[in-house]
Each structure stands twice: as structure tokens, then as C-alpha cells.
Short mmCIF file of C-alpha atoms in Angstrom, two decimals:
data_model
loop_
_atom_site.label_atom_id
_atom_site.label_comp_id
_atom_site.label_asym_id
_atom_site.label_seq_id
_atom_site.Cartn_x
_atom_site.Cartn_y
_atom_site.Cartn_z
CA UNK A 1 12.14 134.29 -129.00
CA UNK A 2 10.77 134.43 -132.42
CA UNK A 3 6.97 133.08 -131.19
CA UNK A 4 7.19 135.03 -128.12
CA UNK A 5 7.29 138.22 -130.37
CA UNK A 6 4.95 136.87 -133.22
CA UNK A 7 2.15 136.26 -130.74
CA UNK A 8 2.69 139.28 -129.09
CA UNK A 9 1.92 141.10 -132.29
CA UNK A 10 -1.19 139.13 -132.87
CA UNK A 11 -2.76 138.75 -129.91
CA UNK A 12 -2.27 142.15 -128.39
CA UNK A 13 -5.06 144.29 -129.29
CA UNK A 14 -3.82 146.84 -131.52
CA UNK A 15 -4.07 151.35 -130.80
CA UNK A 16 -3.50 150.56 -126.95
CA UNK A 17 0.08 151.11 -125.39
CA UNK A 18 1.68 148.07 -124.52
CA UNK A 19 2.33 147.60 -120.17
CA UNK A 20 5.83 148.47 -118.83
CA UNK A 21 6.99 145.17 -119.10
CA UNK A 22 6.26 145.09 -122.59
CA UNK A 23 7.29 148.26 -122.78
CA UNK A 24 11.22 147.08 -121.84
CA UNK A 25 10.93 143.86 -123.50
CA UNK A 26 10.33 145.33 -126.79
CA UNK A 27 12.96 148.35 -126.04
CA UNK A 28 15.75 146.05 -125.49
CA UNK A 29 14.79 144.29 -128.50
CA UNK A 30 15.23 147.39 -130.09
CA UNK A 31 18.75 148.31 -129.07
CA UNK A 32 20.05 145.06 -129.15
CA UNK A 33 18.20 143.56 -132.35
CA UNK A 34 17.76 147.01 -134.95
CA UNK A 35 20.86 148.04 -137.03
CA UNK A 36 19.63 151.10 -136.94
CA UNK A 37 18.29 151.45 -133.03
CA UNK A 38 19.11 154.92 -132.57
CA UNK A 39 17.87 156.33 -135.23
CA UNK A 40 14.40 154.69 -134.72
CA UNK A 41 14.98 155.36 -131.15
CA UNK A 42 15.05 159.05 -131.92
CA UNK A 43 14.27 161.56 -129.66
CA UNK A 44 13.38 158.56 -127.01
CA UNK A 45 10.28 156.48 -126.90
CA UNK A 46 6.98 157.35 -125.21
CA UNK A 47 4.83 154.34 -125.94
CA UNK A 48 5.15 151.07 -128.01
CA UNK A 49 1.47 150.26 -129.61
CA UNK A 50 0.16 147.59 -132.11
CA UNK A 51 -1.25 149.03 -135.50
CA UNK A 52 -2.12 147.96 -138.83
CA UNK A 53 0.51 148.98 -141.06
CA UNK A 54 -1.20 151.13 -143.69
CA UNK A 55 0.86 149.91 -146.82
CA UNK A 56 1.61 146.17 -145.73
CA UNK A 57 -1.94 145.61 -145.04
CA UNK A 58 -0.73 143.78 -141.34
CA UNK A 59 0.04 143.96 -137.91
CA UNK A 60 3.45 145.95 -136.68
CA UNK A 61 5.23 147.09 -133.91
CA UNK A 62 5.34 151.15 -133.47
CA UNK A 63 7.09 153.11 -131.85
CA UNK A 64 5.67 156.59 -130.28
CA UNK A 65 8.58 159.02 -129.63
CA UNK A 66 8.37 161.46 -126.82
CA UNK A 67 8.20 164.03 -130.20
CA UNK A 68 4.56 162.32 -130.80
CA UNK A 69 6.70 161.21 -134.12
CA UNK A 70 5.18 157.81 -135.20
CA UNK A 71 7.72 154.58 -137.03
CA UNK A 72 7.09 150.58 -137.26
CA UNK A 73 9.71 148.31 -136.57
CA UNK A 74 9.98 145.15 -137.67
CA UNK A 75 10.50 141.98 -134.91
CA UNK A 76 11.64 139.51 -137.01
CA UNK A 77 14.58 141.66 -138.60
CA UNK A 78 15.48 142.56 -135.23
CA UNK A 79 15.22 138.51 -133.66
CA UNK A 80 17.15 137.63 -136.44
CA UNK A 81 20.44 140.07 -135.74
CA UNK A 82 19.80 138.24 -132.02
CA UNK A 83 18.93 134.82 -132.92
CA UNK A 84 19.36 133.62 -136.84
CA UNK A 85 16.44 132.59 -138.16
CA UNK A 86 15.76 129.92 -140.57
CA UNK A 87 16.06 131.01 -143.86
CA UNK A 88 12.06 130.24 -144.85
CA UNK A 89 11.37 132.39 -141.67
CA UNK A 90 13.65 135.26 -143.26
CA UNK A 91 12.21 138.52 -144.41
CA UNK A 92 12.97 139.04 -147.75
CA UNK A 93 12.71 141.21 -151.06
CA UNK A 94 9.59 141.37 -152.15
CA UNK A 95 7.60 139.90 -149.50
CA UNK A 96 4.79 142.29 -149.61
CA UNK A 97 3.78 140.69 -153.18
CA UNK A 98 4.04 137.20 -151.95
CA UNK A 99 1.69 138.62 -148.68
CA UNK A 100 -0.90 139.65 -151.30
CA UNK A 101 0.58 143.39 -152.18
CA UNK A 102 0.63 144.65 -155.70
CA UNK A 103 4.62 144.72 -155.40
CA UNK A 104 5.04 147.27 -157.25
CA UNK A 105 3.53 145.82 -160.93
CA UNK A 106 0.66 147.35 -162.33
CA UNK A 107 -0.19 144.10 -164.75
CA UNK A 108 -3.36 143.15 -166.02
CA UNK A 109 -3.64 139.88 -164.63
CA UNK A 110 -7.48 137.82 -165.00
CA UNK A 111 -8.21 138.78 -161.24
CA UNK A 112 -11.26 140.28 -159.80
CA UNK A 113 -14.48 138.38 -158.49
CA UNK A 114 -15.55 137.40 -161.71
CA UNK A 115 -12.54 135.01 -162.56
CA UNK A 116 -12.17 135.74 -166.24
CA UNK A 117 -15.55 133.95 -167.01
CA UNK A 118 -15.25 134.25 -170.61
CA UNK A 119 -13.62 131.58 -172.70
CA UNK A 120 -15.42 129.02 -170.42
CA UNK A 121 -12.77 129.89 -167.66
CA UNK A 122 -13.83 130.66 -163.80
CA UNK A 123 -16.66 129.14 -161.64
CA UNK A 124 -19.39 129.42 -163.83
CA UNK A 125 -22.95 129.45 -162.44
CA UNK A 126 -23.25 125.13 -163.22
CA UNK A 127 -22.88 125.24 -166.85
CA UNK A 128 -24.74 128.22 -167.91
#
């Protein structure tokens, strides 16, 4: 169930409405996999579409109500209420940092292009 969803989500291409079959698949996911179905449900739903979540920087599941009101659901919290997942395929706390987000710190860590060249740390240009 899991890989039928995640290559759904990346193989679809994203802004288009999914077909009808789609369209039920991922709606009965909904109800039966969301602890919170009718409240994303809302007011019913239009469409189902692919987009690129604007803060997690990845592919999601939306839903388009027949409001024109706009949420993402997530596939894998709804397979696992269906279908327990492994616990290393588990959404967790945090995940956005380990996926590359900020997580909420605002340290000054040595990133950037450069590397932190100084002190003889980073690439170098071959021992300039």
C-alpha cells in the first residue's frame, strides 16, 4: 500500500487533477486512514492534485474543496492508521530538519558553498 501511494506522489506530474480513479483511491484513503478526515474533508472535495509543498520543500497530496479552499495531506500518516508501518518508515518529530529544513534553529553552522575555507578546512583549490 505504502509504494503504491509513494510512487503515486512521485511520478504523477504535479498542478494537474488526479483521474476519477485516483480520485476515489485517494478519498477512501482519506476517510479511512486521516484522524482527522472530516475536518480535512471539509466542505467536500473537488479535486485531489500533486504540489510542491511550499515549507517542506517536497511533493504532497492536496486536497481542493468544492470552497476552492486548498490543504496537504500526508499518505504515509494516513497508510500507517491502515497498515503499521515500520518504525524507520514512520513520520516523525522533526523530520523536516533531517529532510534538509532549517527545523526551526537559526545556528551559525560553517555551511555555505565555500566550506569554511579558512583554517585550512574545505576543498581548497589543490593546495593554494
Amino acid at each position: 500500500m505504502f509504494n503504491y501511494f509513494f510512487k503515486f506522489l512521485h511520478c504523477w506530474a504535479p498542478n494537474i487533477d488526479v483521474n476519477k480513479y485516483e480520485h476515489l483511491v485517494l478519498l477512501d484513503l482519506l476517510k479511512k486512514g486521516h484522524s482527522e478526515a472530516d475536518k480535512k474533508i471539509g466542505a467536500g472535495v473537488r479535486v485531489f492534485q500533486i504540489r510542491n509543498h511550499p515549507m517542506w520543500k517536497s511533493r504532497c497530496f492536496f486536497i481542493v474543496r468544492q470552497d476552492d479552499s486548498v490543504d496537504d495531506f500526508s499518505f504515509r500518516k494516513c497508510v500507517d492508521r491502515i497498515l503499521p508501518l515500520p518504525e524507520e518508515m514512520k513520520v516523525k518529530q522533526g523530520a523536516n530538519k533531517v529532510l534538509g529544513g532549517r527545523g526551526g534553529s537559526r545556528g551559525g553552522g560553517r555551511g555555505g558553498r565555500g566550506g569554511g575555507r579558512r583554517g585550512g578546512h574545505g576543498r581548497g583549490r589543490g593546495g593554494r
